[in-house]
PDB file of C-alpha atoms in Angstrom:
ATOM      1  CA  UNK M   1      -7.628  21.622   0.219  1.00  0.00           C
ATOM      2  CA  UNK M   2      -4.119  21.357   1.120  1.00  0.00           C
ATOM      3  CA  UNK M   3      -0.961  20.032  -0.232  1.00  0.00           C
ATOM      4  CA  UNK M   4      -0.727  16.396  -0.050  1.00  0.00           C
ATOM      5  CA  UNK M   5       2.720  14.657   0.617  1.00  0.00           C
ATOM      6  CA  UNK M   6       2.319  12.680  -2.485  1.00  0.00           C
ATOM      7  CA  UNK M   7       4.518   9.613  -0.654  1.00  0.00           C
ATOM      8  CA  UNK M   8       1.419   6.586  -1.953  1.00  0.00           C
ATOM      9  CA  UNK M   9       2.569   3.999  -4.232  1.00  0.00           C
ATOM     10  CA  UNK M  10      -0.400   2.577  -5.972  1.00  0.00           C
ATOM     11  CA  UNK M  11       0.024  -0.318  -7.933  1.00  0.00           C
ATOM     12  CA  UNK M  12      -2.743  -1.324  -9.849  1.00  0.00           C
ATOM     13  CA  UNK M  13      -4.024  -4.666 -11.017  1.00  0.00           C
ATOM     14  CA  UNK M  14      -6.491  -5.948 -13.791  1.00  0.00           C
ATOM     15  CA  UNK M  15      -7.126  -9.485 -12.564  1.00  0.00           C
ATOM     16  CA  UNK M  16      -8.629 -11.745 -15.027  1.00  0.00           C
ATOM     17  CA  UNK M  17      -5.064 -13.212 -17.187  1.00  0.00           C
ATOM     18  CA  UNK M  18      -2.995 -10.928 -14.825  1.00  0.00           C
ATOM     19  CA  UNK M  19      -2.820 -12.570 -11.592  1.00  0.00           C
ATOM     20  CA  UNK M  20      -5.428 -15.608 -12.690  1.00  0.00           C
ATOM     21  CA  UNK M  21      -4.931 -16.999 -16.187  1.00  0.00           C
ATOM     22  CA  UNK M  22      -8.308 -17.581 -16.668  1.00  0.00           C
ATOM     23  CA  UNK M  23     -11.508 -15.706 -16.571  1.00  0.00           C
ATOM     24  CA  UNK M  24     -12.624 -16.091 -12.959  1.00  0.00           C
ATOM     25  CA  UNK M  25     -16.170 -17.021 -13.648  1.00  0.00           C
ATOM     26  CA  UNK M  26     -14.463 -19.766 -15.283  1.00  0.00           C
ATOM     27  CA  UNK M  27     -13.372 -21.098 -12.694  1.00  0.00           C
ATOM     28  CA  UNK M  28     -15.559 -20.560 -10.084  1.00  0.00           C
ATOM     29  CA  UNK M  29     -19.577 -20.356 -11.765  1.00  0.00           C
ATOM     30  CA  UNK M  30     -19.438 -22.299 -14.652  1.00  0.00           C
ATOM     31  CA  UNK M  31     -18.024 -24.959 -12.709  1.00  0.00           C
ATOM     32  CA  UNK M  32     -20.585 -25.192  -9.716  1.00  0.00           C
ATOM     33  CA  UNK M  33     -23.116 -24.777 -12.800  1.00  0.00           C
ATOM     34  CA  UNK M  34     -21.617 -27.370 -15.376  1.00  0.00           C
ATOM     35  CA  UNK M  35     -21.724 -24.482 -17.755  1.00  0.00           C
ATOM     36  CA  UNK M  36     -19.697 -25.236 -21.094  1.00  0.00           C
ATOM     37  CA  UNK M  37     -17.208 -21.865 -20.796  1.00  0.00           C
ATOM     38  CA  UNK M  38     -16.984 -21.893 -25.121  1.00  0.00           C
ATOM     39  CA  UNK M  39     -20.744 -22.037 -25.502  1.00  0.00           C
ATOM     40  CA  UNK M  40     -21.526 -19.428 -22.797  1.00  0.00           C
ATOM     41  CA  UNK M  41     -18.855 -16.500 -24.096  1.00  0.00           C
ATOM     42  CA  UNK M  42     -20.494 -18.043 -27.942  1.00  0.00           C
ATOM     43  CA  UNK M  43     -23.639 -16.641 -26.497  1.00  0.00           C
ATOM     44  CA  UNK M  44     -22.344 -13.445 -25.051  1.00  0.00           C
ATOM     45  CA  UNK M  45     -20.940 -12.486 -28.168  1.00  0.00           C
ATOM     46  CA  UNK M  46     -23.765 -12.940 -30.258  1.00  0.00           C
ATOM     47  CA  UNK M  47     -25.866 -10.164 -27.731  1.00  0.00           C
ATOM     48  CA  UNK M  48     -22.836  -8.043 -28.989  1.00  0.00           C
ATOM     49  CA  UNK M  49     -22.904  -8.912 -32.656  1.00  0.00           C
ATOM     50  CA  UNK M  50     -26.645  -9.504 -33.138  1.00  0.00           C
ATOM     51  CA  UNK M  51     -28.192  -7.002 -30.523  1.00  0.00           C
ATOM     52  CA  UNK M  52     -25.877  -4.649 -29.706  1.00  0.00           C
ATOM     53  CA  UNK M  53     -24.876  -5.115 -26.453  1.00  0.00           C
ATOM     54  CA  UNK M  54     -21.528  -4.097 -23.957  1.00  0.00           C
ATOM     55  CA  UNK M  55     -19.406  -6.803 -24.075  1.00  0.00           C
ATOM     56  CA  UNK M  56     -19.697  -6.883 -20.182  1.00  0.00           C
ATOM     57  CA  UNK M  57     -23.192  -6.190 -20.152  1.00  0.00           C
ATOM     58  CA  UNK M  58     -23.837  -8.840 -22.347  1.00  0.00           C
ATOM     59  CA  UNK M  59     -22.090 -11.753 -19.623  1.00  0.00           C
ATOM     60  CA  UNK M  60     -23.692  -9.792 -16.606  1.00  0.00           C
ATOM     61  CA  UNK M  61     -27.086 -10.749 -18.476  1.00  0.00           C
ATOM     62  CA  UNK M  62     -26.398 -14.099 -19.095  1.00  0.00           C
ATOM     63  CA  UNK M  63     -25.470 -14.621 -15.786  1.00  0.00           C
ATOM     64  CA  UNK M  64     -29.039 -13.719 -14.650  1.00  0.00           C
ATOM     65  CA  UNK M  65     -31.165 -14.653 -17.381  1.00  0.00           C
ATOM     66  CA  UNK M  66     -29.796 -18.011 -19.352  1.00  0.00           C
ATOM     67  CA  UNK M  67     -32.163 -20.777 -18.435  1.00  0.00           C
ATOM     68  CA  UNK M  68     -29.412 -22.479 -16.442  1.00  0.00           C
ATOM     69  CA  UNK M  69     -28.725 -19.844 -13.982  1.00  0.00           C
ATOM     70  CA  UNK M  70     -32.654 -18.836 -13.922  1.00  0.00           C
ATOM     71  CA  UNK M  71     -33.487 -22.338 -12.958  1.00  0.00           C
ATOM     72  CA  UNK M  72     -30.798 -21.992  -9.824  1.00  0.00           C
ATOM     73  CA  UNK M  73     -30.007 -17.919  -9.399  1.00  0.00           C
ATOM     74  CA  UNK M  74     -27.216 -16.442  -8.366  1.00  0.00           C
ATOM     75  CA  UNK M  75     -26.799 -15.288  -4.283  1.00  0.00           C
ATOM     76  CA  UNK M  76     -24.164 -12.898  -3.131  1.00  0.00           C
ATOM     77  CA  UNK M  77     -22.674 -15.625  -0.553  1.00  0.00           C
ATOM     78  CA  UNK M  78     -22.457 -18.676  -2.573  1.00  0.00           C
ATOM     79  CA  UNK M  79     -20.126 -16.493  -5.103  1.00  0.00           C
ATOM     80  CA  UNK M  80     -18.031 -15.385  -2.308  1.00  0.00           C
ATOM     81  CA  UNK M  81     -17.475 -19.104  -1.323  1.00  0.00           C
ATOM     82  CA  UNK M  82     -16.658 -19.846  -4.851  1.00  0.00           C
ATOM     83  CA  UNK M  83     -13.572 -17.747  -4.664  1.00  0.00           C
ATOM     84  CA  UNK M  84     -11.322 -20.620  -3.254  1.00  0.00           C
ATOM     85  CA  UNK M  85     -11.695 -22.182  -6.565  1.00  0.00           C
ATOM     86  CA  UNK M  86      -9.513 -19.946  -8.302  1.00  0.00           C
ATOM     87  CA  UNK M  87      -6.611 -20.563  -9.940  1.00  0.00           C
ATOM     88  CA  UNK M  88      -3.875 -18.085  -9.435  1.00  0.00           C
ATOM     89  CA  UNK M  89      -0.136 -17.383 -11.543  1.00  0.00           C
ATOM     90  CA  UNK M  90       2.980 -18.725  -9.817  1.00  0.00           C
ATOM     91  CA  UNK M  91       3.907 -16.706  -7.075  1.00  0.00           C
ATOM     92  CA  UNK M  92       1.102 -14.593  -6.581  1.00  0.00           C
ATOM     93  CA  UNK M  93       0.046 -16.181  -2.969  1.00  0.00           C
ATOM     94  CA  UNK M  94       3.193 -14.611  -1.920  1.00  0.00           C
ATOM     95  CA  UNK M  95       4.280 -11.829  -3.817  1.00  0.00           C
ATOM     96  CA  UNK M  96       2.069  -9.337  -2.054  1.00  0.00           C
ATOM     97  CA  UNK M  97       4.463  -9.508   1.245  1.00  0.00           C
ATOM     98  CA  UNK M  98       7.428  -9.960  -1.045  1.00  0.00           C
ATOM     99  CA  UNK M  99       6.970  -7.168  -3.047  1.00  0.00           C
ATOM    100  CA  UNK M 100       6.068  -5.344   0.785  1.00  0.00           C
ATOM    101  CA  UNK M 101       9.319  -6.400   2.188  1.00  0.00           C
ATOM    102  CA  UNK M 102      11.785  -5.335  -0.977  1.00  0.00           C
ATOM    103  CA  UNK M 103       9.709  -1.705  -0.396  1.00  0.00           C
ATOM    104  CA  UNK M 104      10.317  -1.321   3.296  1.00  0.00           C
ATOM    105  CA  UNK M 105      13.827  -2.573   2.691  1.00  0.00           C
ATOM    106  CA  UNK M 106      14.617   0.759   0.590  1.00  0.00           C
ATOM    107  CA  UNK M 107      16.594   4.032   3.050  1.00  0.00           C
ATOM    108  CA  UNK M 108      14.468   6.345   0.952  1.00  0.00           C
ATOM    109  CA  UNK M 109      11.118   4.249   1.898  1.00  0.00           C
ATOM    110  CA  UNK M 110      11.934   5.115   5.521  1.00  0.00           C
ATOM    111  CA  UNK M 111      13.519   8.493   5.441  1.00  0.00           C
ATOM    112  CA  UNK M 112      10.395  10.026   3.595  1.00  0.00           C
ATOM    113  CA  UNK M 113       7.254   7.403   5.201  1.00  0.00           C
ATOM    114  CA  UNK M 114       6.395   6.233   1.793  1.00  0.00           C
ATOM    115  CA  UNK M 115       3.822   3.567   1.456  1.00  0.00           C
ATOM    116  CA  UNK M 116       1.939   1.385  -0.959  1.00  0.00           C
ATOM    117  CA  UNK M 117      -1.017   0.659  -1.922  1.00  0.00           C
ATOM    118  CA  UNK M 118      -3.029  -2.399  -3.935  1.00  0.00           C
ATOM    119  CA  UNK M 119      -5.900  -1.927  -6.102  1.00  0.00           C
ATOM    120  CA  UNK M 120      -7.865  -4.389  -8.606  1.00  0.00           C
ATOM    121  CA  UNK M 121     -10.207  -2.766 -11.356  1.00  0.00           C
ATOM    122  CA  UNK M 122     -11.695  -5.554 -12.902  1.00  0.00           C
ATOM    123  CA  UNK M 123     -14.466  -6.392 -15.388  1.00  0.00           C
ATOM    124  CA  UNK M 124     -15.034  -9.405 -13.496  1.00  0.00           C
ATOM    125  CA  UNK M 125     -17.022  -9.897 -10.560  1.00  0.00           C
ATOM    126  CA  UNK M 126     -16.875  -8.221  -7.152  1.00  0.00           C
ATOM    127  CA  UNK M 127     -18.846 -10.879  -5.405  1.00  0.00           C
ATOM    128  CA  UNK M 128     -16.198 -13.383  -6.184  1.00  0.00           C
ATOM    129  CA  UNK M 129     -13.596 -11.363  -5.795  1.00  0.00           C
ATOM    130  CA  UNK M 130     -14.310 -10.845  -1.690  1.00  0.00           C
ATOM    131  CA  UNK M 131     -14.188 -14.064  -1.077  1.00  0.00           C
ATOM    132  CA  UNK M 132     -10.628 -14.323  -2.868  1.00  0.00           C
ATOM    133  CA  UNK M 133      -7.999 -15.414  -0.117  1.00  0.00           C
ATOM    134  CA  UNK M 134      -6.241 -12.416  -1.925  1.00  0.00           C
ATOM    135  CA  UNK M 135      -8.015  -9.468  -1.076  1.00  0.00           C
ATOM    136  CA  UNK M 136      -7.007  -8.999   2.210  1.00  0.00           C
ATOM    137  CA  UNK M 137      -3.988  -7.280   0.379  1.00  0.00           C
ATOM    138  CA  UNK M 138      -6.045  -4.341  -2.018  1.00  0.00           C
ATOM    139  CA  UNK M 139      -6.579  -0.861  -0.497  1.00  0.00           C
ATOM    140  CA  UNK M 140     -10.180  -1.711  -2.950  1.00  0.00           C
ATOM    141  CA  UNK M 141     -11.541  -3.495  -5.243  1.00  0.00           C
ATOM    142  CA  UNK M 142     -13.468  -2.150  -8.467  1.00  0.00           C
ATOM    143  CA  UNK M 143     -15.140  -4.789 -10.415  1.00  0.00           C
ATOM    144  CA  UNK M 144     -18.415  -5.683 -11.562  1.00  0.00           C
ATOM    145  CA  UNK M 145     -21.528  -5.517  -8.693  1.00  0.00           C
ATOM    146  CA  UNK M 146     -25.159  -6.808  -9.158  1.00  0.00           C
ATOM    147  CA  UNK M 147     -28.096  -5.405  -6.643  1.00  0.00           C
ATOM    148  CA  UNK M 148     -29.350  -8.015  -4.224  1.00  0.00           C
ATOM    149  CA  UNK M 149     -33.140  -8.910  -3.133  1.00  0.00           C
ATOM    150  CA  UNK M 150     -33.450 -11.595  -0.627  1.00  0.00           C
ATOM    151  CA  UNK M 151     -29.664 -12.393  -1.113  1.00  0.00           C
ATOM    152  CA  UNK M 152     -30.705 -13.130  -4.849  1.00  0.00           C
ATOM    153  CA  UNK M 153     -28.993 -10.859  -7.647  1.00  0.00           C
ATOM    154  CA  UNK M 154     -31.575  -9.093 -10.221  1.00  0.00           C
ATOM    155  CA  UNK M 155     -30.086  -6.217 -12.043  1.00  0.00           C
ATOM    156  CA  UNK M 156     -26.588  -5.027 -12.600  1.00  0.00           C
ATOM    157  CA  UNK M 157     -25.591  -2.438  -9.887  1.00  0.00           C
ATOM    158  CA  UNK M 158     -21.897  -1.612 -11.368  1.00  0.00           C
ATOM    159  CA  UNK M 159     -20.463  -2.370 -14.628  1.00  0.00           C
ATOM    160  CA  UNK M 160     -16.866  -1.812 -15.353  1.00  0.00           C
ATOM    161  CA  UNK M 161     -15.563  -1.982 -19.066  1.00  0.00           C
ATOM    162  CA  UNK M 162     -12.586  -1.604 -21.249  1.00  0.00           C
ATOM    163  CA  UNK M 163     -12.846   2.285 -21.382  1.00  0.00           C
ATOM    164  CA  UNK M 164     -14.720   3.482 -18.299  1.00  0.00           C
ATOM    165  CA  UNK M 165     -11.824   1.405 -15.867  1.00  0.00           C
ATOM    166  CA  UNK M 166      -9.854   4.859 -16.612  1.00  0.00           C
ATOM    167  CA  UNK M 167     -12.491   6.892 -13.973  1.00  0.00           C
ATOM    168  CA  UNK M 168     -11.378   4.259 -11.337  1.00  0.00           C
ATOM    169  CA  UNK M 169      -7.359   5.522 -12.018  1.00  0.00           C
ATOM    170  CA  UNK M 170      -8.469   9.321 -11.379  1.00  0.00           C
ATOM    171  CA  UNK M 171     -10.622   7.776  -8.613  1.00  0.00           C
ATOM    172  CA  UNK M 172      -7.110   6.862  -6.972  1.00  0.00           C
ATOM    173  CA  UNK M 173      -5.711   9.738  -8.062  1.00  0.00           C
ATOM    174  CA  UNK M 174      -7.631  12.507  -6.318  1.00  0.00           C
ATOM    175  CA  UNK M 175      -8.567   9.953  -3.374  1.00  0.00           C
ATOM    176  CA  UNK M 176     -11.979  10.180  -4.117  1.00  0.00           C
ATOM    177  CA  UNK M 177     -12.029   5.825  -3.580  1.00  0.00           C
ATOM    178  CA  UNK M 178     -15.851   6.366  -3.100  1.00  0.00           C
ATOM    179  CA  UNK M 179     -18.635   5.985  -6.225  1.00  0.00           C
ATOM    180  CA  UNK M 180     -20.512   8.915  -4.854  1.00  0.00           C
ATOM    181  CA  UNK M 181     -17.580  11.661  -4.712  1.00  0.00           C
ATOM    182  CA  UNK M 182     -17.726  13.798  -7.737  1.00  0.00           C
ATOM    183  CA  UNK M 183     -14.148  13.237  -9.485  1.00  0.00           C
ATOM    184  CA  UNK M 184     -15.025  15.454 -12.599  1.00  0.00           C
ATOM    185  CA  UNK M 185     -14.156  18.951 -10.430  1.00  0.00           C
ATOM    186  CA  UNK M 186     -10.786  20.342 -10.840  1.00  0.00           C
ATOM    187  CA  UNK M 187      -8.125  19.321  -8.716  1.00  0.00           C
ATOM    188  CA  UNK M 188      -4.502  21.037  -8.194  1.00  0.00           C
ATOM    189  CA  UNK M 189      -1.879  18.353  -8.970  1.00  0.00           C
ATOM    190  CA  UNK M 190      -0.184  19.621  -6.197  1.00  0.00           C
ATOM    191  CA  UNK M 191      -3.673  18.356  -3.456  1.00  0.00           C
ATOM    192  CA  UNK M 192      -4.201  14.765  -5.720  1.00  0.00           C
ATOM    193  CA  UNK M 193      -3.836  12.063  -3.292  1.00  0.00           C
ATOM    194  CA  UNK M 194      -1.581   9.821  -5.719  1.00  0.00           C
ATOM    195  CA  UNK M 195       0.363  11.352  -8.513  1.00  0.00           C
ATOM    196  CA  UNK M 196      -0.084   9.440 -11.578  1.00  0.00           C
ATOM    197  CA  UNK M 197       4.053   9.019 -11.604  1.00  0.00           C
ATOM    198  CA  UNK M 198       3.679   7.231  -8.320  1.00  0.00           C
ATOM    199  CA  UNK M 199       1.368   4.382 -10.215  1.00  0.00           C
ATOM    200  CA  UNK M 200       2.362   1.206 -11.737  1.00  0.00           C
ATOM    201  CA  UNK M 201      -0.886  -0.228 -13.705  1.00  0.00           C
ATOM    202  CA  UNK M 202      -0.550  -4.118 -14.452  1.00  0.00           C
ATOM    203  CA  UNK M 203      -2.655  -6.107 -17.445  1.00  0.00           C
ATOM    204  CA  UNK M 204      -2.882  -8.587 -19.963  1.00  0.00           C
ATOM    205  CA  UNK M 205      -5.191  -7.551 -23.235  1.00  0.00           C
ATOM    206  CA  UNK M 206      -6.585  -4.803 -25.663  1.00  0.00           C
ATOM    207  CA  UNK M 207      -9.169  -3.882 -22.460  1.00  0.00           C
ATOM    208  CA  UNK M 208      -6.452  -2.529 -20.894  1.00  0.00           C
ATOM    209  CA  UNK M 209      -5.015  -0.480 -23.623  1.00  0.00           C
ATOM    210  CA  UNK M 210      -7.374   2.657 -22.372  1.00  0.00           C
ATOM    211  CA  UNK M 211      -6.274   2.130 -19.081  1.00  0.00           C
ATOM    212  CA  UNK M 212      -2.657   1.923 -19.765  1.00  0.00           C
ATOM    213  CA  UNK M 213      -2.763   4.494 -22.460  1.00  0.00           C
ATOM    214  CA  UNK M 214      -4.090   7.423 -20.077  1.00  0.00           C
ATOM    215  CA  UNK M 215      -1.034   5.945 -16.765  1.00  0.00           C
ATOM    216  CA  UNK M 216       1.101   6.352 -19.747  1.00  0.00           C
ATOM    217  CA  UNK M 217       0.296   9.680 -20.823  1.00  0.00           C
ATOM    218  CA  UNK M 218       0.322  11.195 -17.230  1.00  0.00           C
ATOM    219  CA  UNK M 219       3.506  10.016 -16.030  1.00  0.00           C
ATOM    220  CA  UNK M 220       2.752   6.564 -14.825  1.00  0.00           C
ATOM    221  CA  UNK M 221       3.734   2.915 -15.679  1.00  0.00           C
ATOM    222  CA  UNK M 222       2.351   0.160 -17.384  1.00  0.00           C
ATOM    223  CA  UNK M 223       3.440  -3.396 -16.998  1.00  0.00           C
ATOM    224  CA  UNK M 224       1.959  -5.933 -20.245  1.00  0.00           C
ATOM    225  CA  UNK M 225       1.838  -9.180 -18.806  1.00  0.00           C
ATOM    226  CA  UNK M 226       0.991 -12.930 -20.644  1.00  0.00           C
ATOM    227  CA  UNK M 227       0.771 -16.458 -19.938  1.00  0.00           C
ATOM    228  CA  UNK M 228       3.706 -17.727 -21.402  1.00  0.00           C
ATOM    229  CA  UNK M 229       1.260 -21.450 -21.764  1.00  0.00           C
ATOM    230  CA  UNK M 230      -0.739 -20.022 -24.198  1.00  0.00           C
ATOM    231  CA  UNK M 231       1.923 -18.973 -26.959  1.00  0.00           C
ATOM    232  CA  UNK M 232       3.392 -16.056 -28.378  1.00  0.00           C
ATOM    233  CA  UNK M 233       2.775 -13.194 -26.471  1.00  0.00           C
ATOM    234  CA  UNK M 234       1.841 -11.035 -29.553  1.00  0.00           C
ATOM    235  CA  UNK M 235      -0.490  -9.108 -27.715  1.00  0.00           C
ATOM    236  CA  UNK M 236       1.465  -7.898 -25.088  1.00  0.00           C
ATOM    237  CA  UNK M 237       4.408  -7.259 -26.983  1.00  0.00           C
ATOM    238  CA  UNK M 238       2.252  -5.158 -29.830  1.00  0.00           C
ATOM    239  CA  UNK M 239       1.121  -2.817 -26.616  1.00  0.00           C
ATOM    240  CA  UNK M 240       5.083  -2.299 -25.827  1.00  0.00           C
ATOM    241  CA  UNK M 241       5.229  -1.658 -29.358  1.00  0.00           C
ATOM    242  CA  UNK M 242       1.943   0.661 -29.938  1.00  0.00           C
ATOM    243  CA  UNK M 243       3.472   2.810 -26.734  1.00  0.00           C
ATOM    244  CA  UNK M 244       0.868   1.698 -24.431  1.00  0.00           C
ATOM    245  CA  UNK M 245       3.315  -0.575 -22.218  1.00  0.00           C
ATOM    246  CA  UNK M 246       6.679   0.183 -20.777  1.00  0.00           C
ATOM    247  CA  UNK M 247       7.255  -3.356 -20.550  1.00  0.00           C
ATOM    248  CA  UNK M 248       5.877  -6.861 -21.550  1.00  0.00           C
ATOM    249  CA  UNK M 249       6.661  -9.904 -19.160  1.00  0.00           C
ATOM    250  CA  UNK M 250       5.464 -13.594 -18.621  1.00  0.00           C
ATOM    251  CA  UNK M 251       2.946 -13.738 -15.660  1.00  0.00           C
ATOM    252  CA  UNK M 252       5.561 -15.021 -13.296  1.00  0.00           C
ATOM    253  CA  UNK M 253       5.039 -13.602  -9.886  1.00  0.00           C
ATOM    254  CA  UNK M 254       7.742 -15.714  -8.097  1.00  0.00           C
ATOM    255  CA  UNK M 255      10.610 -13.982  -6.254  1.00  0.00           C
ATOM    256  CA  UNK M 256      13.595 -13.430  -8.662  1.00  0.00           C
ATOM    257  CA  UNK M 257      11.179 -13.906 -11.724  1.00  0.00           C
ATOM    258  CA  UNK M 258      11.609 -11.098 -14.841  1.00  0.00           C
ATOM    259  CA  UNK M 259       8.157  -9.681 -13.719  1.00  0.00           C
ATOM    260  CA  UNK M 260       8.862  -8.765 -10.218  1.00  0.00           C
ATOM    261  CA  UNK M 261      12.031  -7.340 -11.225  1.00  0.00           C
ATOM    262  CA  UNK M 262      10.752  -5.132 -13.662  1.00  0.00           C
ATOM    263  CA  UNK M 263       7.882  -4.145 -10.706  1.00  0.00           C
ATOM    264  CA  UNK M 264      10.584  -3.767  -8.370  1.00  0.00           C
ATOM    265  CA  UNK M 265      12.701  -1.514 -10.698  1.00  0.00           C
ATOM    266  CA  UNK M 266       9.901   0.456 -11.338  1.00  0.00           C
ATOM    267  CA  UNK M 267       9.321   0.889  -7.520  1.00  0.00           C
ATOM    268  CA  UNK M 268      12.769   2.134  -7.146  1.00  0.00           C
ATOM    269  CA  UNK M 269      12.422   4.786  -9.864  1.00  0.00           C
ATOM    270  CA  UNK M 270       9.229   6.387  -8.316  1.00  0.00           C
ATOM    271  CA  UNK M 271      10.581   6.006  -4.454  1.00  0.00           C
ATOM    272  CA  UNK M 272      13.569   8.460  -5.989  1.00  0.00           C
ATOM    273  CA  UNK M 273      11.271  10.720  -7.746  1.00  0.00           C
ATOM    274  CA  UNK M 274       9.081  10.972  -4.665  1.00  0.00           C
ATOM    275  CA  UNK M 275      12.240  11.770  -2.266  1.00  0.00           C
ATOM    276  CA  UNK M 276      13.759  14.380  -5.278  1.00  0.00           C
ATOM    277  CA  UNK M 277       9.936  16.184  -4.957  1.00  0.00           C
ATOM    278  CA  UNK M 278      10.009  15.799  -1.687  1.00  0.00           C
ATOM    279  CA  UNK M 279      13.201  17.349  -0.980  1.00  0.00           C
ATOM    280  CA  UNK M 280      12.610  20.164  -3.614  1.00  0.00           C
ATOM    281  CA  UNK M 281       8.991  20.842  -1.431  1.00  0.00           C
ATOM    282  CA  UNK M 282      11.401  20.788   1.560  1.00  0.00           C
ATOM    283  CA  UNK M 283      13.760  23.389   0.290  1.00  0.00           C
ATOM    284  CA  UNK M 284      10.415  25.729  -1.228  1.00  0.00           C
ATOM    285  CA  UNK M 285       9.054  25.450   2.291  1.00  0.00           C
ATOM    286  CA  UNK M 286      12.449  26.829   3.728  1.00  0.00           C
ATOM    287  CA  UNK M 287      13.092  28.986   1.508  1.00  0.00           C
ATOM    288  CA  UNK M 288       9.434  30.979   2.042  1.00  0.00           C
ATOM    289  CA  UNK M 289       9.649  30.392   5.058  1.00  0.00           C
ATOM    290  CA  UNK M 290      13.473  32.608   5.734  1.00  0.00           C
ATOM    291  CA  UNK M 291      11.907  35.226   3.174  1.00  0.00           C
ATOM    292  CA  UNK M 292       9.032  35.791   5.343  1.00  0.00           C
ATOM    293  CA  UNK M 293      11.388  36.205   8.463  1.00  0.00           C
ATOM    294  CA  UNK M 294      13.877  38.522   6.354  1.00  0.00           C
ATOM    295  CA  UNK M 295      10.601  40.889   5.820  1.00  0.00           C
TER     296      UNK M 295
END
């Protein structure tokens, strides 16, 4: 392979209490199904505590076999239509071409044809998710995916949990956006797609911690975001604390909120590191290149 230019920005999103403050099947399924939200995740956690189950394998099972969603099952395209039901942070319907515009807006962002990129991993669902008026604005979406027969979902196709999100970041890393390329190979630094120090990851709870511990550890950001409604934002603040953050903010995706400055300050700092390595590549290049013609 060949050196890459390295000039991506990917900024990566959890989505469930990071740009919704609720669980999205909360506001979508249980809904249309007059599902009691307490009494479902009561269930889910007792397949964890009583049977042993992954957390997220233990919804992605209810979701098919509870005797409320066997008596109606689910169908790809009535969970994509269910997407307009959900309920978004302030600011988030615009910040996508906000954030675009304050990018473009930089000299270094034109001089060197830097870009950026969107990406959601998510333990929620996929289904729902491409059907959110959002998506339009991710590069992809990881999340959750159930095989279909008939249009009717019967087995879990994709499951995406607390610690395997972190294959998704290489995923973006190398390039390799596609479940069947191999990602476990070795890989210069110099041919990965996206440097880790050109990602910003964004999230809300402890199933982000593995996520946000391994951006930290390679050179990239995390961003610990909470809904300021819901109290102190202990959790956020003890991943700042633990190391696993670089920052902790409310959930405020409005222009001129603390969030969005803190994203956009962030931006800054990696659009300067990419022109300093780009410059540095420059001057290697034309360096080997006058050697050559001095032999």
């Amino acid at each position: 392979m060949q050196k890459t230019s390295q000039n991506i920005i990917a900024v990566i999103y959890d989505f469930d209490g990071t740009l919704s403050p609720n669980n999205m099947q909360e506001d979508t399924l249980f809904r249309a199904y007059g599902v009691d939200q307490n009494e479902f995740w009561k269930k889910a956690d007792e397949l964890v505590q009583k049977s042993g189950y992954e957390p997220t394998l233990a919804y992605l099972k209810l979701l098919l076999y509870d005797e409320t969603f066997q008596n109606h099952p689910l169908r790809r395209e009535d969970l994509a239509s269910l997407a307009n039901q959900i309920k978004y942070y302030p600011g988030v319907d615009s910040y996508f071409e906000e954030i675009q515009k304050f990018l473009s807006g930089l000299s270094e962002v034109r001089e060197w044809k830097i870009t950026m990129e969107h990406y959601i991993v998510s333990s929620g669902m996929k289904e729902i998710l491409e059907g959110a008026k959002i998506v339009k604005y991710f590069k992809k979406v990881y999340a959750c995916e159930y095989e279909y027969q008939n249009g009717v979902a019967v087995f879990p196709k994709l499951v995406i949990n607390d610690t395997n999100k972190t294959q998704f970041l290489f995923r973006i890393n190398k390039g390799k956006l596609n479940l069947g390329e191999d990602i476990n190979g070795h890989m210069p630094e110099e041919e990965r797609r996206i440097p880790f120090r050109n990602m910003i990851y964004i999230g809300d709870s402890h199933t982000d911690v593995p996520s946000m511990t391994v951006m930290q550890r390679f050179g990239g950001h995390a961003i610990a975001v909470f809904d300021p409604a819901k109290g102190r934002p202990e959790k956020a603040l003890k991943m700042v604390e633990e190391g696993r953050a670089g920052h902790f903010t409310p959930a405020d995706f409005r222009k001129g909120s603390l969030l969005v400055k803190i994203i956009q300050r962030t931006l800054k700092k990696i659009v300067s590191t990419i022109a300093y390595h780009s410059s540095a590549q420059m001057s290697f290049d034309w360096m080997k290149k006058h050697k050559k013609r001095d032999l």
